XYZ file of C-alpha atoms in Angstrom:
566
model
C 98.803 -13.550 148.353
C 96.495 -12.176 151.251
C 93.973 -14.496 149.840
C 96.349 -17.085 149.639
C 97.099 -16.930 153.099
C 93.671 -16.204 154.695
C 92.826 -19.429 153.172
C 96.074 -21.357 154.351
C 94.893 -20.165 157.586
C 91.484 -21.552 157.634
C 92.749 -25.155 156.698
C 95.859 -24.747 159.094
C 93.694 -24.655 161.870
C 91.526 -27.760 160.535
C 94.612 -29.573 160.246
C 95.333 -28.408 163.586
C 92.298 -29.551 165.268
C 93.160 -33.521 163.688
C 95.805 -33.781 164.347
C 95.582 -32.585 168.024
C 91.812 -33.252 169.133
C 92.313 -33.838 172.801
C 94.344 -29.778 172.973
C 91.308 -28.500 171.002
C 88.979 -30.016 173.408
C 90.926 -28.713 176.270
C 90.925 -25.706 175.005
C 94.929 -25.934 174.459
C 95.399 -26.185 171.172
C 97.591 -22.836 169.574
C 95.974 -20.378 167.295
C 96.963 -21.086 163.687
C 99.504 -18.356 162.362
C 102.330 -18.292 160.005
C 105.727 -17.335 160.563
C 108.324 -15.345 158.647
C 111.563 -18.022 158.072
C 114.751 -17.052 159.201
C 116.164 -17.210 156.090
C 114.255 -16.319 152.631
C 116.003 -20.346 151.403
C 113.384 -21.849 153.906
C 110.208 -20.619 152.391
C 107.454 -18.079 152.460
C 105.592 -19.081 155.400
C 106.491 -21.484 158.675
C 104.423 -23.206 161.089
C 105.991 -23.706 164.707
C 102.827 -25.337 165.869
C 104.087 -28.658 166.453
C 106.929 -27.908 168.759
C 104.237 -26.047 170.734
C 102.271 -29.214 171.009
C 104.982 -31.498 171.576
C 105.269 -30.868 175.690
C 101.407 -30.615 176.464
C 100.584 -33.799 174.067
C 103.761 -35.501 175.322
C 105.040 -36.558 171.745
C 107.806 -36.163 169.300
C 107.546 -32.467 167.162
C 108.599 -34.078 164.730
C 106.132 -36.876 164.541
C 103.641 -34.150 165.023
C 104.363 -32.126 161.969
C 104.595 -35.049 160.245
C 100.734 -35.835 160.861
C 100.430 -31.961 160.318
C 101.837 -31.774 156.974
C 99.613 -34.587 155.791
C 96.828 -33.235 156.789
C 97.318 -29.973 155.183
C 98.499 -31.647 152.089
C 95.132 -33.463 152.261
C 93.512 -29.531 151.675
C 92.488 -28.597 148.137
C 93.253 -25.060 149.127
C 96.882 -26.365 150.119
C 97.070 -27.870 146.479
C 96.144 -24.956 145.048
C 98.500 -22.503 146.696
C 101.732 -24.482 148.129
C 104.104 -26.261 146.236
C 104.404 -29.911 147.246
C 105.535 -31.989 149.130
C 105.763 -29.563 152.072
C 109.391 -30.011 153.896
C 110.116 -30.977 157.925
C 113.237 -28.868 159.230
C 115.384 -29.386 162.020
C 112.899 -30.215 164.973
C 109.816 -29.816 163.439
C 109.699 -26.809 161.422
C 107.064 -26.806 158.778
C 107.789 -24.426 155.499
C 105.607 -23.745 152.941
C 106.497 -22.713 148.851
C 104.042 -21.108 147.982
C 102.769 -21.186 144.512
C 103.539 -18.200 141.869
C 99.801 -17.880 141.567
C 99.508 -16.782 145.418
C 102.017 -14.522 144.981
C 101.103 -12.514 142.084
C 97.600 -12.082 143.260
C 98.947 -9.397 145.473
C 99.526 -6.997 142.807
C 95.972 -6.939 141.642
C 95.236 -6.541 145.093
C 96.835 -3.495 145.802
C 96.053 -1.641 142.501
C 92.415 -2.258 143.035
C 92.741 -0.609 147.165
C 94.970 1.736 146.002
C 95.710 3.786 149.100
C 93.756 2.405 151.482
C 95.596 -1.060 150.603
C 96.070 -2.817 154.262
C 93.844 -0.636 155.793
C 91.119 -2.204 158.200
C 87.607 -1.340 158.528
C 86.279 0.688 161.092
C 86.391 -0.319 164.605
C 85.166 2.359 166.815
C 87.924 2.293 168.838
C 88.910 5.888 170.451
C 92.408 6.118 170.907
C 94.278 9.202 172.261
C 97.931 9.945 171.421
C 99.532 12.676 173.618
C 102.732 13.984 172.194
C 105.173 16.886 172.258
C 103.408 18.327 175.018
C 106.056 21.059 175.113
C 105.497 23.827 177.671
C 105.661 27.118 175.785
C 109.126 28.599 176.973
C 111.609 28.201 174.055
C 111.752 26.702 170.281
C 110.959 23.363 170.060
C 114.330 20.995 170.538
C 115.595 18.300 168.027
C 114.001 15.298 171.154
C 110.307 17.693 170.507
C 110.808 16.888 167.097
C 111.425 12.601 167.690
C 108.584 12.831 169.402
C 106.594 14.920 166.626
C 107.899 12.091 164.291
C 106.902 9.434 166.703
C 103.721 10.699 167.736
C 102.344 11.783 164.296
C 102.839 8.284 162.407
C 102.008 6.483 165.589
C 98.273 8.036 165.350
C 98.276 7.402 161.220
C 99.314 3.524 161.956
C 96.266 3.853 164.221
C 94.138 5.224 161.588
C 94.977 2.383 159.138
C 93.860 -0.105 162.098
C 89.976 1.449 161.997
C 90.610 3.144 165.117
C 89.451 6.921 165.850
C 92.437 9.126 167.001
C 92.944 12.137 168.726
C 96.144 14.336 168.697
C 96.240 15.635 172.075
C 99.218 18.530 172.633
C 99.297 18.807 177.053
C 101.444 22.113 178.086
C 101.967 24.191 181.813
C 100.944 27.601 180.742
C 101.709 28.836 184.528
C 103.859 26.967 186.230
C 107.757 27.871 187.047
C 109.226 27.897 184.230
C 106.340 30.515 182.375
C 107.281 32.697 185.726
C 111.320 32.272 184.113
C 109.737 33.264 180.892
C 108.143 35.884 181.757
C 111.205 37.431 184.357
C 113.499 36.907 181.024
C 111.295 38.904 178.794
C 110.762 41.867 181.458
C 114.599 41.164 181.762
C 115.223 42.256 178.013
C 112.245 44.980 178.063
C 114.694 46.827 180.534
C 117.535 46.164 177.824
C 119.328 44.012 179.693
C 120.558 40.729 177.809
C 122.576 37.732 178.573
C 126.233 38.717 180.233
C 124.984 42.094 182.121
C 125.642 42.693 185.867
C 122.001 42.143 186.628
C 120.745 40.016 184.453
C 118.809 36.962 186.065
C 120.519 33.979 186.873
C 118.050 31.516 185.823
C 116.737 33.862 182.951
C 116.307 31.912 179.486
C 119.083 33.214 177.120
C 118.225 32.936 173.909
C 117.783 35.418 171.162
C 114.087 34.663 171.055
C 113.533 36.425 174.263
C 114.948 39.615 172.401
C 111.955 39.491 169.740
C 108.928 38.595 172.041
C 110.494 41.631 173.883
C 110.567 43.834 171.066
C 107.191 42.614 169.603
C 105.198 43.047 172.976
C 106.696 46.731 172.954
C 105.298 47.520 169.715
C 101.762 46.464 171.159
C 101.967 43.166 168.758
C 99.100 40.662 168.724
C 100.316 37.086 168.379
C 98.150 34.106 167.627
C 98.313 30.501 168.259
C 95.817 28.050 167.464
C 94.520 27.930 171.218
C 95.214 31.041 171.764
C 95.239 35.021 171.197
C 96.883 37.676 172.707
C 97.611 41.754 172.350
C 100.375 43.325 173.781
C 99.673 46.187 176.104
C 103.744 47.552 175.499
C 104.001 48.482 179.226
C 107.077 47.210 180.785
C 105.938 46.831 183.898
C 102.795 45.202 182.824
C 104.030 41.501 183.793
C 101.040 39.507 183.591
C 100.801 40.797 180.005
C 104.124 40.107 179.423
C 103.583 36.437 180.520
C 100.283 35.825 178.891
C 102.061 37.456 175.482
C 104.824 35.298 175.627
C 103.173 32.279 176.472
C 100.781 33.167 173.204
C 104.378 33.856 171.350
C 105.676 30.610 172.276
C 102.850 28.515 171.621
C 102.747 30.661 167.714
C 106.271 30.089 167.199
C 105.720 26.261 168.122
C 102.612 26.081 165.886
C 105.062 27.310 163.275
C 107.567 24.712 163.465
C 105.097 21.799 163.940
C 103.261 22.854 160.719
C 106.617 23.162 158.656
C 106.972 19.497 160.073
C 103.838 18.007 159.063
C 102.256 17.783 162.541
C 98.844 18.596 163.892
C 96.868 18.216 166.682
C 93.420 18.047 167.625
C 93.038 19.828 170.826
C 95.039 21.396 173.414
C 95.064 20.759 177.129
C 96.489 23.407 179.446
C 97.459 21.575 183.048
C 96.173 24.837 184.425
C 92.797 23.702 183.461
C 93.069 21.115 186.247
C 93.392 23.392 188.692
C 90.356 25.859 187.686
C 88.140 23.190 187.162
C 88.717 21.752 190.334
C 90.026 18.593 188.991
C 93.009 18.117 190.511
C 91.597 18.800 194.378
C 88.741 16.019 193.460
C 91.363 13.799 192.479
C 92.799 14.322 195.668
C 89.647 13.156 197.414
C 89.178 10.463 195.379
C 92.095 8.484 196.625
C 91.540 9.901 200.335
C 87.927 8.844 200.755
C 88.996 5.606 199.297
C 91.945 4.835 202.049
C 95.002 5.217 199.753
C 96.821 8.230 201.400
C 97.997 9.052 204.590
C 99.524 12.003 206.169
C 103.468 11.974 207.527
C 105.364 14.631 208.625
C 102.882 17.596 207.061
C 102.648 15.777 204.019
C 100.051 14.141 201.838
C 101.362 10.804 201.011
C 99.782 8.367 197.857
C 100.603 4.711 199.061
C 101.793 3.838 195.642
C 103.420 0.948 196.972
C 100.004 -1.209 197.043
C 100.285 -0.816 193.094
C 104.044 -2.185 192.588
C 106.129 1.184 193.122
C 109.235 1.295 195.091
C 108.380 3.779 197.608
C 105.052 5.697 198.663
C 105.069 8.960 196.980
C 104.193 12.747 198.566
C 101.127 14.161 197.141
C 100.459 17.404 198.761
C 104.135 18.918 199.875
C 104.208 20.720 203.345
C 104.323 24.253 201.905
C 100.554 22.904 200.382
C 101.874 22.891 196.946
C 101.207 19.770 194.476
C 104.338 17.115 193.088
C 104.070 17.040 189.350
C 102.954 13.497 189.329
C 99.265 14.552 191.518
C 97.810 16.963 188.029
C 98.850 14.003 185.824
C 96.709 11.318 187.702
C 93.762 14.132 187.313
C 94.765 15.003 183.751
C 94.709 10.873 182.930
C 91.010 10.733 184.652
C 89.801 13.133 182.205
C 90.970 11.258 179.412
C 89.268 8.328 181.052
C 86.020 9.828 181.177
C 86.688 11.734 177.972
C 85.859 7.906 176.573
C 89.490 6.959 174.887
C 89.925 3.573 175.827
C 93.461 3.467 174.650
C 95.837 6.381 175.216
C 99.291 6.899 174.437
C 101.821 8.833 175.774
C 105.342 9.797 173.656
C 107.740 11.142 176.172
C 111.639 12.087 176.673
C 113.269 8.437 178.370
C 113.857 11.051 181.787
C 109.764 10.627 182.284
C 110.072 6.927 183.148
C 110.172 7.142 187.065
C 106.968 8.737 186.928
C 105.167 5.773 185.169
C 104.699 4.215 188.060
C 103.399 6.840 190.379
C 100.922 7.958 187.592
C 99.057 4.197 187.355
C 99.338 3.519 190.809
C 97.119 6.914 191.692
C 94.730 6.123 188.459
C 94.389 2.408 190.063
C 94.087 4.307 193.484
C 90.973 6.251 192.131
C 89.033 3.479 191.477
C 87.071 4.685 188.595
C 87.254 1.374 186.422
C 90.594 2.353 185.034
C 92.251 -0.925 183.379
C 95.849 -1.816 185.058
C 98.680 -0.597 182.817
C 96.877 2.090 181.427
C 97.985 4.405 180.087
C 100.895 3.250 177.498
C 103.668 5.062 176.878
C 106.829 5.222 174.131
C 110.008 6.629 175.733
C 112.370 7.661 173.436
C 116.310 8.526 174.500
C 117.986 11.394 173.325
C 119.137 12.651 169.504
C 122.636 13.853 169.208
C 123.476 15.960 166.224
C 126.535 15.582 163.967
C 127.347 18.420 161.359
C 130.775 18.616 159.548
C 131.892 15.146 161.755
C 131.260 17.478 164.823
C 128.161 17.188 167.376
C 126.415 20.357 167.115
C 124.989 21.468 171.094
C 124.167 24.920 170.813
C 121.937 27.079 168.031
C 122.151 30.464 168.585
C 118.035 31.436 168.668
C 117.432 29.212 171.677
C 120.925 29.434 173.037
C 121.445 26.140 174.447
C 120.502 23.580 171.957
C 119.464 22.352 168.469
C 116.341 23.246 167.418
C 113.673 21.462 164.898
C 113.685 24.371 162.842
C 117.769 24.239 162.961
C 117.531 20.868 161.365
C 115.027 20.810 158.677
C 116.497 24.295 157.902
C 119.551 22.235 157.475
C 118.547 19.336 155.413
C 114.624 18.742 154.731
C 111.348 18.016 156.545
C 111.491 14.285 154.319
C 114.943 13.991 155.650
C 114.071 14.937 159.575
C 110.898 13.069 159.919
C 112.736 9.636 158.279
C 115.447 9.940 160.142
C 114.222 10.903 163.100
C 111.483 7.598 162.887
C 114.385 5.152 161.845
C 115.615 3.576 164.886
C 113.426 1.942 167.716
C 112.799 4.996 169.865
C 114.199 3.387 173.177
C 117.496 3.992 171.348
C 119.747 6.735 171.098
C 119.947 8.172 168.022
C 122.959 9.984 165.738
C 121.160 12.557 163.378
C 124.059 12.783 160.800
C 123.099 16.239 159.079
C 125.860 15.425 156.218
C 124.402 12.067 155.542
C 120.822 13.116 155.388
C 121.928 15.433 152.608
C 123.627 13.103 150.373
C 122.151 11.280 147.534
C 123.180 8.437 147.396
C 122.281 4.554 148.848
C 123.519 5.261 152.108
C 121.118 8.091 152.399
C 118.153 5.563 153.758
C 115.322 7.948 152.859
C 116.589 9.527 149.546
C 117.168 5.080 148.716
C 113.346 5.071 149.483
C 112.137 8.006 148.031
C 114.208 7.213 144.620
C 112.859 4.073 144.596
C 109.482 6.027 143.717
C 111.159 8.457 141.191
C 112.503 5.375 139.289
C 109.096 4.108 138.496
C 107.093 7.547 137.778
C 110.209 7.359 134.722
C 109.696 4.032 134.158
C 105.895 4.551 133.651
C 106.226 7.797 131.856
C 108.565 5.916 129.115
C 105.895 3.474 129.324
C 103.399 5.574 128.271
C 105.447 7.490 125.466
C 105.768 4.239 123.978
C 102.703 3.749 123.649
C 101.781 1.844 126.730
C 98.471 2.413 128.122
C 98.804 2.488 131.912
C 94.887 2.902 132.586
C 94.825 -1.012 130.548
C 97.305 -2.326 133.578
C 94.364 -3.781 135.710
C 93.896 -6.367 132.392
C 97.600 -7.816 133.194
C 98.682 -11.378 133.335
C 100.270 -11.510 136.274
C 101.289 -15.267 135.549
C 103.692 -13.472 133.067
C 105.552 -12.622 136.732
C 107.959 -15.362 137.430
C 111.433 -13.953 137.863
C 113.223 -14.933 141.160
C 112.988 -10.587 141.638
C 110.006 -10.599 140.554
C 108.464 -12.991 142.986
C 110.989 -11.641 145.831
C 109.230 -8.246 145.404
C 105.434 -9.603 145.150
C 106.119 -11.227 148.551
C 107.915 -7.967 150.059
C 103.912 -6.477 149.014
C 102.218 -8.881 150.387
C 103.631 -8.359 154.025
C 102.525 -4.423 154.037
C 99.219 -5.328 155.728
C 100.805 -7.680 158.960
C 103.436 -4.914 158.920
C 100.725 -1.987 159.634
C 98.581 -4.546 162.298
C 101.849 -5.256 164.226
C 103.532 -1.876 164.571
C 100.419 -0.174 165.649
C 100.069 -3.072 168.201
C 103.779 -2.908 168.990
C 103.107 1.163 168.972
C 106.351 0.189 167.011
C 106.127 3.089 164.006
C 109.829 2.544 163.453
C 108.950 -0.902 161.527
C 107.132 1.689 158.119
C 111.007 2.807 157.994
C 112.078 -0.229 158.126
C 109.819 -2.108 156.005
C 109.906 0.665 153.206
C 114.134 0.223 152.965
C 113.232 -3.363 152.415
C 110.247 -2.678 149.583
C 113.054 -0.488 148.271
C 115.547 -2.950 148.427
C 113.522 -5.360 146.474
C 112.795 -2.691 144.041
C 115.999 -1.544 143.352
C 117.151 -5.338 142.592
C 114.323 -6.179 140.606
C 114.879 -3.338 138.408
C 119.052 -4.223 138.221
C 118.041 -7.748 136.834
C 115.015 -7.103 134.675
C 113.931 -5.015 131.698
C 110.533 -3.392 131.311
C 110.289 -1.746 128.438
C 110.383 -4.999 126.268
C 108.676 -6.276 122.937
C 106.483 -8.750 124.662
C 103.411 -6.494 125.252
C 101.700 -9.014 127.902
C 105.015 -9.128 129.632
C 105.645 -5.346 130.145
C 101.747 -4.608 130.681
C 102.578 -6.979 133.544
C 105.743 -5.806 134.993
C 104.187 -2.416 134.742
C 101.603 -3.598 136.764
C 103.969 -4.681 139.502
C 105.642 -1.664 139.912
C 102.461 0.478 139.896
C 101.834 -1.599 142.723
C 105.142 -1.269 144.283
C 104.852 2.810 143.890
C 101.359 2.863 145.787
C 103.101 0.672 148.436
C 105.647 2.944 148.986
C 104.028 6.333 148.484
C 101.352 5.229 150.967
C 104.138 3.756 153.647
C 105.999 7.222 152.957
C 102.766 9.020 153.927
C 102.360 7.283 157.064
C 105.429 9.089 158.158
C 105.023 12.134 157.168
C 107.411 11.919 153.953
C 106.710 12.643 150.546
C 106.896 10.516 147.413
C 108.661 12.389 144.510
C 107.515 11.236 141.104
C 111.858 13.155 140.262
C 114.823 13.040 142.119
């Protein structure tokens, strides 16, 4: 079918190009793409192009897709692949039939990729995804983890696309809250804890402040993957303690992003901008080029010039930084670190400082594009246990943790779930739901898809079948309306990956793969496969050998395994 279409294409912009000369002189004339109908009764494929036309060329759509349609039906590669005659709707809809034949291609198509089916070829585009970014001063919460899930399949849509990706993890290792950190820890070295007459007010209160008290004590050495660190055990040793919890943290964290499938490639401490001097040449970047300007002791960015609502302090009057000032430096060095695309995954409360962030990297002027960088807000997770919202887990004391919830159900069931809405949407992570198995249970309807045909191959084989023979199929054998509703649920895999790493979009996989499923699961409610015809099930076994690889490699993309049993 990808065939099919790339050579619809073609002749739809031929056709496009007669019928409208004087738009394709003028340099008018609209790029030739297919639409998805509205409704499956309409077609495979529709063509808006002639409404488009209609105001420019000042005449009827409907005339116009009448010339249109002849045209194309005037294409031998039209004849080959649509059925005829092509049909006008409403306005001046066209929609195309396509042939069986274009359909059933696909399934060759994808046995001979395999997993690399819809994948582009490389494009030697660097792309940099920044995500988590947690600062190393509790367990990682259930919004780290949307972002982990976010963040992680983002990059892997990227990777499909040709493009070269980083994984880019961006923490404060000295900021406030480490200083709360390390205050709490010295806190419970004295053996105070949570409740006591002089235990800090701000102090963190969770149990994990108990063990990296107790482990720095013992003279423990804790590793991350950017850092190391040995305990000295003296309590009053508090840049120890800091540096040891901060190495605690950051091993814990490593931990819980490994259990959930997650790596990164490097690690980027804001500190950094401040010993390297980044963040005070930043500074006179946008002074020597006329963008600041001092106001009652303060260092002022006028942000305003860039579309903000109000000029923004820079330099406070105490000579301290706002947050916003090390992110401007921290986006420069990506900039010259050569990524010309970069991505940021953030909690929905970072989206006043969007603004204030591209106005100081236009401010710089160092060649930095306008409305760079991009960035994915996603709102908040609330979770549901028992028909109750859970709010507190006892390690960090004040909320639910990653580790709480793939302790509770599975890493399959957290990364799906947490992936499966649009992340500019709240989200209800229903911990009795993700444990049932059953149709309602969106990734165990997905994943079972996959289990049904590992059995339906394995009773393939014991019959005799010979699975390695399935490339030698005649697919023309595959003409059942589920059949042919399932070939052309394949066929849209590729578009699918192109537009949701364009749309940075990673919620459409989830979406796409409870479709696949759902033309699975009805194509194996209406049709047999272990049958007496031996061309016939060599071909339906072809088809859903196809259909696993689709949805094993979709699966992969975010993060979730395929199960061959269930």
């Amino acid at each position: 079918m990808i065939q099919a279409k790339r050579d619809l294409l073609s002749v739809l912009g031929d056709a496009l190009r007669q019928v409208a000369p004087e738009a394709a002189a003028a340099g008018t004339l609209p790029a030739p793409v297919f639409e998805a109908p509205k409704q499956a009764a309409h077609g495979d494929l529709a063509v808006t192009a002639a409404m488009q036309l209609a105001k420019p060329l000042k005449k009827n759509p409907r005339e116009l897709a009448t010339a249109l349609v002849a045209a194309l039906e005037a294409q031998p590669a039209v004849q080959q692949w649509v059925q005829l005659p092509i049909e006008i709707a409403g306005p001046g809809f066209i929609n195309l039939r396509l042939q069986p034949a274009a359909k059933q291609g696909i399934v060759a198509e994808v046995m001979q990729a395999a997993d690399r089916f819809g994948w582009q070829h490389p494009t030697g585009k660097k792309v940099l995804v920044e995500f988590v970014s947690a600062n190393p001063t509790g367990p990682l919460h259930v919004g780290h983890g949307r972002q982990g899930a976010l963040g992680d399949a983002l990059c892997n849509l990227f990777e499909t696309q040709g493009q070269q990706v980083t994984r880019e993890f961006y923490y404060n290792d000295a900021g406030v809250q480490i200083s709360t950190l390390a205050w709490s820890t010295h806190a419970r070295i004295k053996g105070l804890q949570p409740g006591d007459e002089h235990w800090p007010e701000s102090a963190y209160n969770g149990d994990y402040i108990a063990d990296i008290a107790a482990d720095f004590l013992a003279k423990k050495t804790v590793k991350a993957d950017d850092r190391e660190f040995t305990a000295s055990g003296d309590p009053e040793d508090l840049e120890g303690i800091r540096q040891f919890a901060v190495a605690y943290l950051r091993h814990e964290q490593d931990l819980d992003l490994r259990a959930f499938g997650v790596r990164f490639d490097n690690y980027y401490l804001e500190s950094s901008l401040y010993t390297d001097g980044r963040v005070e040449r930043t500074v006179q970047k946008l002074v020597d080029a006329g963008k600041t300007f001092e106001e009652g002791g303060a260092l002022w960015l006028r942000s305003t010039d860039y579309g903000d609502d109000k000029d923004r302090v820079m330099r406070k009057t105490d000579g301290g930084y706002t947050y916003f000032v090390p992110d401007v430096a921290y986006h420069i060095a990506k900039w010259e670190r050569g990524f010309e695309q970069c991505v940021n995954i953030q909690g929905s409360d970072h989206h006043g400082t969007i603004a204030r962030v591209r106005a100081g990297l236009q401010a710089a002027g160092v060649g930095i594009p306008q409305g760079w960088p991009d960035y994915v807000l996603h709102k908040m997770v609330t979770v549901m246990k028992n028909g109750e919202e859970v709010k507190i887990s006892k390690r960090a004391g004040s909320y639910v943790t990653l580790r709480d919830l793939i302790e509770w159900t599975s890493k399959d069931a957290v990364r799906f779930f947490l992936i499966s809405r649009k992340a500019d949407t709240e989200f209800v992570f229903d911990v009795d739901l993700a444990l049932q198995q059953n149709d309602e249970n969106p990734v165990f309807y997905v994943q079972y898809a996959h289990a049904r045909i590992h059995s339906v191959r394995a009773q393939y084989a014991d019959k005799g079948g010979q699975l390695d023979a399935l490339g030698q199929a005649d697919l023309a054998r595959l003409d059942a309306p589920t059949e042919l509703a399932l070939m052309t649920r394949l066929a849209e895999y590729p578009d699918m990956l192109r537009n949701a790493a364009a749309g940075l979009a990673p919620h459409d996989v989830a979406f796409y793969l409870r479709d696949l499923a759902s033309a699975f699961h009805s194509y194996y409610a209406a049709e047999r496969f272990l049958v007496d015809d031996v061309e016939l099930g060599r071909a339906r076994m072809a088809l859903l050998t196809a259909t696993a690889q689709v949805l094993r490699s979709g699966l992969a993309l975010l993060g979730v395994s395929a199960p061959e049993k269930m």
